[in-house]
Amino acid sequence: MNGRPPTGSMTGAVSFVSGPRRLPEPPAAITACISDLRSDASRGVASAQASRPATVGHHDHDGSVRPMVIGREASVSRAVVARPRDTRTYSEVGGGPARRSMPASSALPSSLAAITPEWLTAALREGGSLPAEGRVVSFELQRLGAGEGFLGELARIRPRYEGEPGGAPATFVAKMPSLVPENRALGVVFTAYEREIRFYRELASLTDVGMPRCYFGGLDPASTVDRAAERVLKGLPSRLTARILGKVMREAGKSKRRFVLLLEDLDGLRIGDQMRGLSVAEAEAALRALARFHAAYWEHAALEQPWLATADMGAGVAHEMFRRARPALEARFGAGFSPDARAALEWVDAHGPELLQRLAVHPRTLNHGDYRADNIFFDSAPGEAGDVTLIDFQALTVGCPMIDVAYFIRPNMNPADANTAELGLVDVYHRTLVEAGVSGYSLDRCRSDYVLGCLWVVHRGVILANMLELSDGRGVALLDRAVERAMAGASSIDLAAVHL
């Protein structure tokens, strides 16, 4: 890749403003169980403390757990910018060269407003980007557009250094959890914040695909509430879990757990536009990058990390959510569905859990999870191929790679282009996969898995269409277009030939 970086949003324009629709209240026993989570946390239940995975943070000699920190070993590439909202300047308070501060990883800010020059100094030093002879004495914080990151708060930071800053970045992007309880709940319950930070820490260095350089990443260890809610959800039947999910989400929205990323701020690259749709050349470039990303993690031992979700995780719950959401989708879009599109919906309704389970087994790799144009940057003019930079690793999932491929092709291209180029694009992906060293995965298998991936997109799309509250006109139009494109693709599937 060349050294020129991107301009655009961190996560695109589709925004979660509220979580899943309100579900019926669960039985009293389960309600009591959830209400007990908070009292468990205040008592500091010893068994819950003992159950924390060792990999959540760094263990000190006294047995306490420090938040994880990412340093220079993280993958080096490009980073991200977005449309500004407002700009403020912050300076040191009573500071000076002799002023001491706590380690950044043990004093994480709870919001963008809580960031201080002292904390930035500690964070950049801890991450290896700022030498001890330099410090941040003030900074300008420019919030990035409302709705750009539905799960998070984003800001560009321009620090002013004193001393010897060395190669410290002139600007960077801060990414933190949303302050909106419904949005924050999604990131906490589905471990989106933790996944992205741990990806940069533990897995990003395994691939050479372009992505933001991470200057610092830290998170608090999981609380008793976090772990107890996770155990409750995993231990209940799917129908009951679907009913109790709303209660758990409301509790998760109150979480005080802190997560912080400082990412390279890039200027000069071009963000993809899912509304416009990618050209065939752009799609080929994006799929070549995706194939290289998948190849790096193909059947890799790293896929066993306990913090990674699998494609079939909560399959029963997901399908219950699909069935609850389907009437709303059909009420909104159904008039435009062809008979073949309706048949695809019926097939997914009948085979959803088996489909999710099938896509969780061999071949397995690390899926990006939200591979769409708004999360892809190009170093070329619109419509042309070029080097690609990927952002937003909150939805990482272990499973069949064709989940990502199917999620990408139809929803991100105009139907006319997709109709003529679809199979050729799958071939480009497969050819690049082989060139990257993957063996034992035939083109025929790749194509048949792609069909299953297209049906998976229908399943996921029905759920998301019901969960998403869109904050602007572009978001509404984007959802409409993505559903139309995905259902048009599903209508071309020969369902009689599909085998799980």
Short mmCIF file of C-alpha atoms in Angstrom, two decimals:
data_model
loop_
_atom_site.label_atom_id
_atom_site.label_comp_id
_atom_site.label_asym_id
_atom_site.label_seq_id
_atom_site.Cartn_x
_atom_site.Cartn_y
_atom_site.Cartn_z
CA MET A 1 0.00 0.00 0.00
CA ASN A 2 1.12 3.56 -0.45
CA GLY A 3 1.45 5.88 2.49
CA ARG A 4 -1.64 7.95 1.77
CA PRO A 5 -4.47 7.68 4.26
CA PRO A 6 -8.43 8.00 4.15
CA THR A 7 -11.20 10.45 4.69
CA GLY A 8 -14.65 9.37 5.81
CA SER A 9 -16.59 8.00 8.73
CA MET A 10 -15.47 5.34 11.13
CA THR A 11 -18.57 3.21 10.76
CA GLY A 12 -20.78 4.66 8.06
CA ALA A 13 -24.14 6.37 8.31
CA VAL A 14 -26.43 3.62 9.58
CA SER A 15 -27.03 4.20 13.29
CA PHE A 16 -28.46 2.20 16.18
CA VAL A 17 -30.46 4.75 18.15
CA SER A 18 -32.34 2.15 20.12
CA GLY A 19 -31.81 -1.52 20.79
CA PRO A 20 -34.14 -4.39 19.97
CA ARG A 21 -37.86 -3.68 20.14
CA ARG A 22 -39.41 -4.09 23.59
CA LEU A 23 -40.06 -7.75 24.27
CA PRO A 24 -42.61 -9.29 26.64
CA GLU A 25 -41.50 -9.27 30.25
CA PRO A 26 -39.94 -12.59 31.36
CA PRO A 27 -41.23 -14.74 34.22
CA ALA A 28 -40.76 -13.33 37.71
CA ALA A 29 -37.98 -15.78 38.58
CA ILE A 30 -35.91 -14.63 35.63
CA THR A 31 -36.65 -10.97 36.33
CA ALA A 32 -35.37 -11.51 39.86
CA CYS A 33 -32.28 -13.21 38.48
CA ILE A 34 -31.43 -10.20 36.35
CA SER A 35 -32.14 -7.70 39.13
CA ASP A 36 -29.76 -9.68 41.32
CA LEU A 37 -26.92 -9.05 38.86
CA ARG A 38 -26.39 -5.54 40.13
CA SER A 39 -26.43 -6.55 43.80
CA ASP A 40 -23.98 -9.34 42.97
CA ALA A 41 -21.66 -6.72 41.56
CA SER A 42 -21.80 -4.58 44.71
CA ARG A 43 -21.03 -7.60 46.90
CA GLY A 44 -18.05 -8.52 44.73
CA VAL A 45 -18.98 -12.20 44.53
CA ALA A 46 -15.78 -14.21 44.84
CA SER A 47 -16.82 -16.89 42.41
CA ALA A 48 -17.51 -14.31 39.72
CA GLN A 49 -14.11 -12.76 40.34
CA ALA A 50 -12.49 -16.16 39.99
CA SER A 51 -14.29 -16.83 36.73
CA ARG A 52 -12.74 -13.90 34.88
CA PRO A 53 -10.64 -15.17 31.98
CA ALA A 54 -6.95 -14.52 32.43
CA THR A 55 -6.81 -12.90 29.01
CA VAL A 56 -9.16 -10.02 29.91
CA GLY A 57 -6.25 -7.96 31.21
CA HIS A 58 -2.77 -8.10 32.64
CA HIS A 59 -2.52 -9.63 36.11
CA ASP A 60 -0.37 -7.77 38.60
CA HIS A 61 1.55 -9.51 41.37
CA ASP A 62 -1.18 -8.66 43.87
CA GLY A 63 -3.76 -10.54 41.80
CA SER A 64 -5.55 -7.46 40.48
CA VAL A 65 -6.25 -7.08 36.79
CA ARG A 66 -5.04 -4.10 34.79
CA PRO A 67 -6.75 -3.12 31.53
CA MET A 68 -5.11 -4.29 28.33
CA VAL A 69 -2.92 -1.87 26.42
CA ILE A 70 -1.87 -1.98 22.80
CA GLY A 71 1.55 -0.76 21.85
CA ARG A 72 3.64 -0.63 18.76
CA GLU A 73 3.28 -4.32 18.02
CA ALA A 74 -0.20 -3.62 16.65
CA SER A 75 -0.66 -3.75 12.89
CA VAL A 76 0.59 -0.59 11.19
CA SER A 77 -1.49 0.83 8.38
CA ARG A 78 -4.00 3.58 7.83
CA ALA A 79 -6.69 5.15 10.01
CA VAL A 80 -9.83 7.15 9.80
CA VAL A 81 -11.57 10.50 9.92
CA ALA A 82 -15.17 11.65 9.66
CA ARG A 83 -17.31 14.77 9.34
CA PRO A 84 -16.74 17.21 12.23
CA ARG A 85 -19.42 18.35 14.67
CA ASP A 86 -17.66 20.77 17.01
CA THR A 87 -14.16 21.62 18.13
CA ARG A 88 -12.84 22.39 21.62
CA THR A 89 -9.38 23.03 23.05
CA TYR A 90 -8.10 21.51 26.30
CA SER A 91 -4.96 22.41 28.26
CA GLU A 92 -3.01 21.00 31.20
CA VAL A 93 -4.34 21.87 34.65
CA GLY A 94 -1.59 22.89 37.06
CA GLY A 95 0.84 20.71 35.17
CA GLY A 96 4.46 20.99 34.19
CA PRO A 97 7.35 18.72 33.30
CA ALA A 98 7.56 17.37 36.85
CA ARG A 99 3.85 16.51 37.10
CA ARG A 100 3.23 12.78 37.49
CA SER A 101 0.16 10.95 36.23
CA MET A 102 -1.27 7.51 36.72
CA PRO A 103 -0.67 4.91 33.99
CA ALA A 104 -3.15 5.48 31.16
CA SER A 105 -4.39 1.89 31.34
CA SER A 106 -5.49 2.27 34.96
CA ALA A 107 -7.10 5.69 34.57
CA LEU A 108 -9.16 5.35 31.40
CA PRO A 109 -11.47 8.29 30.60
CA SER A 110 -15.18 7.51 30.66
CA SER A 111 -16.04 9.79 27.74
CA LEU A 112 -14.47 12.11 25.20
CA ALA A 113 -15.10 15.01 27.59
CA ALA A 114 -13.02 13.27 30.27
CA ILE A 115 -9.85 13.11 28.14
CA THR A 116 -7.05 15.32 29.47
CA PRO A 117 -3.58 16.28 28.21
CA GLU A 118 -2.09 14.33 31.10
CA TRP A 119 -3.97 11.19 30.15
CA LEU A 120 -3.01 11.54 26.48
CA THR A 121 0.64 11.87 27.51
CA ALA A 122 0.40 8.67 29.53
CA ALA A 123 -1.52 6.81 26.82
CA LEU A 124 0.85 7.71 23.99
CA ARG A 125 3.87 6.84 26.15
CA GLU A 126 2.31 3.56 27.23
CA GLY A 127 1.53 2.70 23.61
CA GLY A 128 5.09 3.48 22.55
CA SER A 129 4.30 6.50 20.36
CA LEU A 130 5.60 9.29 22.62
CA PRO A 131 9.06 9.26 24.23
CA ALA A 132 9.48 10.08 27.90
CA GLU A 133 11.03 13.44 26.96
CA GLY A 134 7.82 14.65 25.32
CA ARG A 135 4.38 15.44 26.68
CA VAL A 136 0.98 16.71 25.56
CA VAL A 137 0.32 20.17 27.01
CA SER A 138 -2.95 20.89 25.21
CA PHE A 139 -5.10 19.49 22.44
CA GLU A 140 -7.93 20.36 20.12
CA LEU A 141 -10.80 17.86 20.12
CA GLN A 142 -13.09 17.83 17.10
CA ARG A 143 -16.12 15.62 17.48
CA LEU A 144 -16.93 13.61 14.39
CA GLY A 145 -20.41 13.67 12.89
CA ALA A 146 -23.44 12.54 14.84
CA GLY A 147 -24.45 9.06 13.81
CA GLU A 148 -21.08 8.25 12.25
CA GLY A 149 -20.39 5.60 14.87
CA PHE A 150 -23.65 4.20 16.21
CA LEU A 151 -21.92 2.19 18.93
CA GLY A 152 -19.34 4.80 19.75
CA GLU A 153 -18.25 8.39 20.21
CA LEU A 154 -15.61 9.58 17.76
CA ALA A 155 -13.30 12.58 17.75
CA ARG A 156 -10.20 13.81 15.97
CA ILE A 157 -7.53 14.98 18.41
CA ARG A 158 -4.77 17.45 17.50
CA PRO A 159 -2.25 17.48 20.37
CA ARG A 160 0.31 20.20 21.08
CA TYR A 161 3.55 18.74 22.38
CA GLU A 162 6.40 20.12 24.45
CA GLY A 163 9.82 18.63 24.96
CA GLU A 164 10.96 15.95 22.51
CA PRO A 165 7.88 14.28 20.99
CA GLY A 166 9.88 12.23 18.51
CA GLY A 167 7.55 10.52 16.04
CA ALA A 168 4.37 11.12 18.04
CA PRO A 169 1.32 11.55 15.79
CA ALA A 170 0.22 15.05 14.81
CA THR A 171 -3.41 13.95 14.87
CA PHE A 172 -5.30 10.79 15.74
CA VAL A 173 -8.86 9.55 16.23
CA ALA A 174 -10.31 8.64 19.64
CA LYS A 175 -13.02 5.99 19.64
CA MET A 176 -15.06 5.33 22.79
CA PRO A 177 -18.39 3.70 23.69
CA SER A 178 -21.63 5.52 23.05
CA LEU A 179 -23.15 7.50 25.92
CA VAL A 180 -26.62 6.55 24.67
CA PRO A 181 -27.71 3.63 26.91
CA GLU A 182 -29.45 1.67 24.13
CA ASN A 183 -26.44 1.92 21.84
CA ARG A 184 -23.95 1.19 24.60
CA ALA A 185 -25.95 -1.89 25.58
CA LEU A 186 -25.48 -3.38 22.12
CA GLY A 187 -21.72 -2.91 22.31
CA VAL A 188 -21.52 -4.39 25.81
CA VAL A 189 -23.87 -7.37 25.40
CA PHE A 190 -22.44 -8.37 22.04
CA THR A 191 -18.85 -7.59 23.19
CA ALA A 192 -18.24 -5.29 20.22
CA TYR A 193 -15.97 -2.90 22.12
CA GLU A 194 -13.88 -5.67 23.62
CA ARG A 195 -13.57 -7.52 20.33
CA GLU A 196 -12.16 -4.56 18.43
CA ILE A 197 -9.58 -3.71 21.08
CA ARG A 198 -8.48 -7.32 21.48
CA PHE A 199 -8.29 -7.72 17.71
CA TYR A 200 -5.72 -4.93 17.52
CA ARG A 201 -3.87 -6.38 20.48
CA GLU A 202 -3.82 -10.05 19.61
CA LEU A 203 -4.69 -10.69 15.97
CA ALA A 204 -4.07 -7.66 13.74
CA SER A 205 -0.38 -8.41 13.32
CA LEU A 206 -1.20 -11.72 11.59
CA THR A 207 -2.36 -9.99 8.39
CA ASP A 208 -0.79 -7.44 6.04
CA VAL A 209 -4.16 -6.04 4.93
CA GLY A 210 -4.37 -2.28 5.43
CA MET A 211 -6.04 -1.10 8.63
CA PRO A 212 -5.62 1.77 11.10
CA ARG A 213 -2.50 1.90 13.20
CA CYS A 214 -3.46 1.69 16.85
CA TYR A 215 -1.57 4.04 19.19
CA PHE A 216 -3.36 2.91 22.33
CA GLY A 217 -6.14 0.54 23.30
CA GLY A 218 -7.38 -0.09 26.80
CA LEU A 219 -10.42 -1.58 28.50
CA ASP A 220 -11.58 -2.26 32.02
CA PRO A 221 -11.87 -5.90 33.10
CA ALA A 222 -15.38 -7.28 32.86
CA SER A 223 -17.58 -6.60 35.87
CA THR A 224 -19.62 -9.15 37.75
CA VAL A 225 -22.73 -7.82 36.00
CA ASP A 226 -21.13 -8.35 32.58
CA ARG A 227 -20.12 -11.93 33.33
CA ALA A 228 -23.30 -12.86 35.17
CA ALA A 229 -25.47 -11.57 32.32
CA GLU A 230 -23.36 -13.59 29.90
CA ARG A 231 -23.84 -16.76 31.95
CA VAL A 232 -27.60 -16.18 32.23
CA LEU A 233 -27.96 -15.74 28.48
CA LYS A 234 -25.87 -18.81 27.68
CA GLY A 235 -27.68 -21.00 30.16
CA LEU A 236 -31.30 -20.42 29.15
CA PRO A 237 -33.40 -21.97 26.36
CA SER A 238 -33.48 -19.83 23.22
CA ARG A 239 -37.12 -18.73 23.48
CA LEU A 240 -36.69 -17.65 27.08
CA THR A 241 -33.42 -15.92 26.23
CA ALA A 242 -35.15 -13.98 23.46
CA ARG A 243 -37.77 -12.84 25.97
CA ILE A 244 -35.24 -11.82 28.60
CA LEU A 245 -32.89 -10.08 26.18
CA GLY A 246 -34.63 -6.73 26.52
CA LYS A 247 -34.12 -6.79 30.29
CA VAL A 248 -30.46 -7.70 29.94
CA MET A 249 -29.98 -4.93 27.38
CA ARG A 250 -31.43 -2.36 29.74
CA GLU A 251 -29.03 -3.48 32.47
CA ALA A 252 -26.09 -3.43 30.04
CA GLY A 253 -26.95 0.14 29.07
CA LYS A 254 -26.03 1.15 32.63
CA SER A 255 -22.57 -0.41 32.38
CA LYS A 256 -19.70 1.83 33.49
CA ARG A 257 -17.04 -0.33 31.87
CA ARG A 258 -14.56 1.83 29.94
CA PHE A 259 -13.07 1.18 26.50
CA VAL A 260 -10.69 3.50 24.61
CA LEU A 261 -8.98 3.32 21.22
CA LEU A 262 -6.58 5.90 19.79
CA LEU A 263 -6.26 5.26 16.06
CA GLU A 264 -4.20 6.79 13.30
CA ASP A 265 -5.94 9.75 11.66
CA LEU A 266 -5.75 9.53 7.89
CA ASP A 267 -6.30 12.08 5.21
CA GLY A 268 -6.37 11.57 1.48
CA LEU A 269 -8.05 8.23 0.93
CA ARG A 270 -11.62 7.89 -0.25
CA ILE A 271 -14.35 6.07 1.65
CA GLY A 272 -16.62 3.72 -0.25
CA ASP A 273 -20.24 4.70 -0.72
CA GLN A 274 -22.77 1.92 -0.16
CA MET A 275 -25.62 4.10 -1.39
CA ARG A 276 -23.95 4.76 -4.72
CA GLY A 277 -22.76 1.21 -4.96
CA LEU A 278 -19.26 0.05 -5.81
CA SER A 279 -18.05 -0.43 -9.35
CA VAL A 280 -16.90 -3.86 -10.47
CA ALA A 281 -13.27 -2.67 -10.27
CA GLU A 282 -13.77 -1.42 -6.71
CA ALA A 283 -15.53 -4.63 -5.72
CA GLU A 284 -12.68 -6.72 -7.12
CA ALA A 285 -10.13 -4.70 -5.13
CA ALA A 286 -12.18 -5.06 -1.95
CA LEU A 287 -12.61 -8.82 -2.45
CA ARG A 288 -8.91 -9.33 -3.06
CA ALA A 289 -8.20 -7.57 0.25
CA LEU A 290 -10.89 -9.65 1.96
CA ALA A 291 -9.41 -12.89 0.59
CA ARG A 292 -5.99 -11.95 1.97
CA PHE A 293 -7.56 -11.11 5.31
CA HIS A 294 -9.36 -14.47 5.42
CA ALA A 295 -6.27 -16.39 4.30
CA ALA A 296 -4.25 -15.01 7.21
CA TYR A 297 -6.64 -16.59 9.73
CA TRP A 298 -7.66 -19.69 7.75
CA GLU A 299 -8.17 -22.54 10.26
CA HIS A 300 -5.74 -20.70 12.53
CA ALA A 301 -5.30 -21.64 16.19
CA ALA A 302 -6.11 -18.02 17.07
CA LEU A 303 -9.74 -18.69 16.15
CA GLU A 304 -10.12 -20.50 19.48
CA GLN A 305 -9.83 -17.25 21.44
CA PRO A 306 -12.76 -17.26 23.91
CA TRP A 307 -13.62 -13.63 23.16
CA LEU A 308 -14.41 -14.36 19.50
CA ALA A 309 -18.01 -15.09 18.54
CA THR A 310 -18.86 -17.98 16.20
CA ALA A 311 -21.37 -17.93 13.36
CA ASP A 312 -23.69 -20.31 15.21
CA MET A 313 -23.39 -18.69 18.64
CA GLY A 314 -26.91 -18.17 19.93
CA ALA A 315 -28.39 -19.69 16.77
CA GLY A 316 -31.69 -20.47 18.46
CA VAL A 317 -31.98 -16.98 19.91
CA ALA A 318 -31.06 -15.39 16.58
CA HIS A 319 -33.72 -17.40 14.78
CA GLU A 320 -36.34 -16.48 17.36
CA MET A 321 -35.40 -12.84 16.74
CA PHE A 322 -35.73 -13.45 12.98
CA ARG A 323 -39.24 -14.83 13.39
CA ARG A 324 -40.31 -11.95 15.61
CA ALA A 325 -38.85 -9.41 13.18
CA ARG A 326 -40.14 -10.91 9.94
CA PRO A 327 -43.69 -9.42 10.09
CA ALA A 328 -42.28 -5.90 10.45
CA LEU A 329 -39.94 -6.41 7.50
CA GLU A 330 -42.73 -7.72 5.29
CA ALA A 331 -45.03 -4.88 6.34
CA ARG A 332 -42.41 -2.37 5.27
CA PHE A 333 -40.88 -3.99 2.19
CA GLY A 334 -43.09 -6.94 1.31
CA ALA A 335 -45.06 -5.22 -1.44
CA GLY A 336 -41.90 -5.08 -3.52
CA PHE A 337 -40.86 -8.71 -2.97
CA SER A 338 -41.14 -11.09 -5.88
CA PRO A 339 -42.61 -14.59 -5.37
CA ASP A 340 -39.05 -15.96 -5.49
CA ALA A 341 -37.94 -13.52 -2.80
CA ARG A 342 -40.85 -14.61 -0.60
CA ALA A 343 -39.85 -18.23 -1.19
CA ALA A 344 -36.33 -17.40 0.01
CA LEU A 345 -37.80 -15.89 3.19
CA GLU A 346 -39.84 -19.04 3.76
CA TRP A 347 -36.75 -21.22 3.25
CA VAL A 348 -34.75 -19.18 5.77
CA ASP A 349 -37.65 -19.31 8.24
CA ALA A 350 -37.74 -23.10 7.96
CA HIS A 351 -33.97 -23.73 8.03
CA GLY A 352 -32.45 -20.79 9.93
CA PRO A 353 -30.76 -22.59 12.86
CA GLU A 354 -29.35 -25.31 10.58
CA LEU A 355 -28.04 -22.63 8.21
CA LEU A 356 -26.20 -20.83 11.01
CA GLN A 357 -24.73 -24.09 12.28
CA ARG A 358 -23.60 -25.12 8.80
CA LEU A 359 -21.79 -21.80 8.29
CA ALA A 360 -19.92 -22.22 11.58
CA VAL A 361 -17.96 -25.32 10.51
CA HIS A 362 -15.14 -26.01 8.05
CA PRO A 363 -13.78 -23.99 6.45
CA ARG A 364 -13.41 -21.51 9.28
CA THR A 365 -11.68 -18.17 9.31
CA LEU A 366 -12.04 -14.76 10.88
CA ASN A 367 -14.88 -12.82 9.27
CA HIS A 368 -14.83 -9.04 9.38
CA GLY A 369 -18.54 -9.16 10.18
CA ASP A 370 -19.53 -5.79 8.68
CA TYR A 371 -17.73 -5.83 5.34
CA ARG A 372 -19.46 -3.11 3.38
CA ALA A 373 -18.49 -0.09 1.32
CA ASP A 374 -18.77 2.38 4.18
CA ASN A 375 -16.06 0.46 6.07
CA ILE A 376 -13.64 0.32 3.12
CA PHE A 377 -11.28 3.05 1.92
CA PHE A 378 -9.59 3.33 -1.48
CA ASP A 379 -6.50 5.23 -2.62
CA SER A 380 -7.95 5.66 -6.12
CA ALA A 381 -10.47 7.84 -7.94
CA PRO A 382 -14.16 6.83 -7.73
CA GLY A 383 -14.92 3.74 -9.75
CA GLU A 384 -11.29 2.66 -10.02
CA ALA A 385 -9.46 -0.14 -8.25
CA GLY A 386 -6.66 0.61 -5.83
CA ASP A 387 -5.18 -0.34 -2.50
CA VAL A 388 -7.75 -0.90 0.21
CA THR A 389 -7.85 -0.02 3.91
CA LEU A 390 -10.36 -1.65 6.27
CA ILE A 391 -11.91 -0.19 9.40
CA ASP A 392 -14.35 -1.23 12.15
CA PHE A 393 -13.56 -4.62 13.66
CA GLN A 394 -16.35 -4.71 16.24
CA ALA A 395 -18.36 -7.49 14.55
CA LEU A 396 -15.61 -10.10 14.08
CA THR A 397 -17.04 -13.62 13.76
CA VAL A 398 -15.48 -17.05 13.30
CA GLY A 399 -17.10 -19.06 10.53
CA CYS A 400 -17.36 -19.71 6.80
CA PRO A 401 -15.67 -16.93 4.80
CA MET A 402 -18.56 -16.69 2.36
CA ILE A 403 -20.58 -14.93 5.06
CA ASP A 404 -18.41 -11.86 4.45
CA VAL A 405 -18.38 -12.31 0.68
CA ALA A 406 -22.17 -12.60 0.40
CA TYR A 407 -22.70 -9.72 2.84
CA PHE A 408 -20.48 -7.62 0.60
CA ILE A 409 -21.39 -8.31 -3.04
CA ARG A 410 -25.15 -7.84 -3.46
CA PRO A 411 -25.84 -5.20 -0.78
CA ASN A 412 -22.91 -3.04 -1.98
CA MET A 413 -23.39 -3.07 -5.74
CA ASN A 414 -26.04 -1.87 -8.12
CA PRO A 415 -28.19 -4.85 -9.21
CA ALA A 416 -27.23 -4.52 -12.88
CA ASP A 417 -23.51 -4.77 -12.04
CA ALA A 418 -24.07 -7.57 -9.53
CA ASN A 419 -26.17 -9.58 -11.99
CA THR A 420 -23.39 -9.64 -14.58
CA ALA A 421 -20.34 -9.77 -12.30
CA GLU A 422 -21.45 -11.83 -9.28
CA LEU A 423 -19.93 -15.20 -10.16
CA GLY A 424 -16.83 -13.56 -11.58
CA LEU A 425 -16.33 -11.71 -8.31
CA VAL A 426 -16.61 -14.95 -6.36
CA ASP A 427 -13.96 -16.38 -8.70
CA VAL A 428 -11.68 -13.37 -8.07
CA TYR A 429 -12.04 -13.92 -4.34
CA HIS A 430 -11.29 -17.65 -4.63
CA ARG A 431 -8.30 -17.12 -6.91
CA THR A 432 -6.79 -14.62 -4.47
CA LEU A 433 -7.44 -17.02 -1.60
CA VAL A 434 -5.44 -19.73 -3.39
CA GLU A 435 -2.66 -17.27 -4.26
CA ALA A 436 -2.46 -16.41 -0.56
CA GLY A 437 -1.76 -20.05 0.30
CA VAL A 438 -5.18 -21.57 1.06
CA SER A 439 -5.62 -25.14 -0.20
CA GLY A 440 -8.34 -27.77 0.00
CA TYR A 441 -11.16 -25.35 -0.76
CA SER A 442 -12.40 -25.87 -4.30
CA LEU A 443 -14.07 -23.26 -6.48
CA ASP A 444 -17.23 -25.39 -6.60
CA ARG A 445 -17.38 -25.51 -2.80
CA CYS A 446 -16.70 -21.79 -2.65
CA ARG A 447 -19.61 -21.09 -5.00
CA SER A 448 -22.03 -23.35 -3.13
CA ASP A 449 -21.02 -21.77 0.19
CA TYR A 450 -21.64 -18.38 -1.39
CA VAL A 451 -25.27 -19.37 -1.99
CA LEU A 452 -25.60 -20.28 1.69
CA GLY A 453 -24.00 -16.96 2.54
CA CYS A 454 -26.67 -15.14 0.52
CA LEU A 455 -29.36 -16.90 2.55
CA TRP A 456 -27.49 -15.97 5.73
CA VAL A 457 -27.66 -12.32 4.60
CA VAL A 458 -31.46 -12.63 4.41
CA HIS A 459 -31.53 -14.03 7.95
CA ARG A 460 -29.30 -11.32 9.35
CA GLY A 461 -30.95 -8.57 7.32
CA VAL A 462 -34.41 -9.31 8.72
CA ILE A 463 -33.06 -9.01 12.27
CA LEU A 464 -31.11 -5.82 11.61
CA ALA A 465 -33.96 -4.14 9.75
CA ASN A 466 -36.05 -4.53 12.90
CA MET A 467 -33.31 -3.45 15.33
CA LEU A 468 -32.07 -0.38 13.49
CA GLU A 469 -33.44 3.07 14.25
CA LEU A 470 -31.91 5.29 11.61
CA SER A 471 -30.84 8.79 12.56
CA ASP A 472 -30.87 10.48 9.17
CA GLY A 473 -32.29 10.30 5.68
CA ARG A 474 -29.24 8.60 4.27
CA GLY A 475 -29.52 5.85 6.85
CA VAL A 476 -33.14 5.14 5.94
CA ALA A 477 -32.33 5.11 2.23
CA LEU A 478 -29.30 2.90 2.85
CA LEU A 479 -31.39 0.31 4.68
CA ASP A 480 -34.03 0.36 1.94
CA ARG A 481 -31.43 -0.13 -0.74
CA ALA A 482 -29.54 -2.87 1.11
CA VAL A 483 -32.75 -4.86 1.67
CA GLU A 484 -33.83 -4.45 -1.95
CA ARG A 485 -30.43 -5.57 -3.25
CA ALA A 486 -30.13 -8.52 -0.87
CA MET A 487 -33.65 -9.79 -1.60
CA ALA A 488 -33.10 -9.41 -5.34
CA GLY A 489 -30.05 -11.63 -5.00
CA ALA A 490 -31.89 -14.19 -2.88
CA SER A 491 -34.70 -14.40 -5.44
CA SER A 492 -32.26 -15.81 -7.99
CA ILE A 493 -31.31 -18.81 -5.79
CA ASP A 494 -32.45 -22.27 -6.84
CA LEU A 495 -33.72 -23.31 -3.42
CA ALA A 496 -34.34 -26.90 -4.51
CA ALA A 497 -30.61 -27.29 -5.11
CA VAL A 498 -29.55 -25.93 -1.71
CA HIS A 499 -28.12 -28.55 0.66
CA LEU A 500 -27.04 -27.97 4.24
#
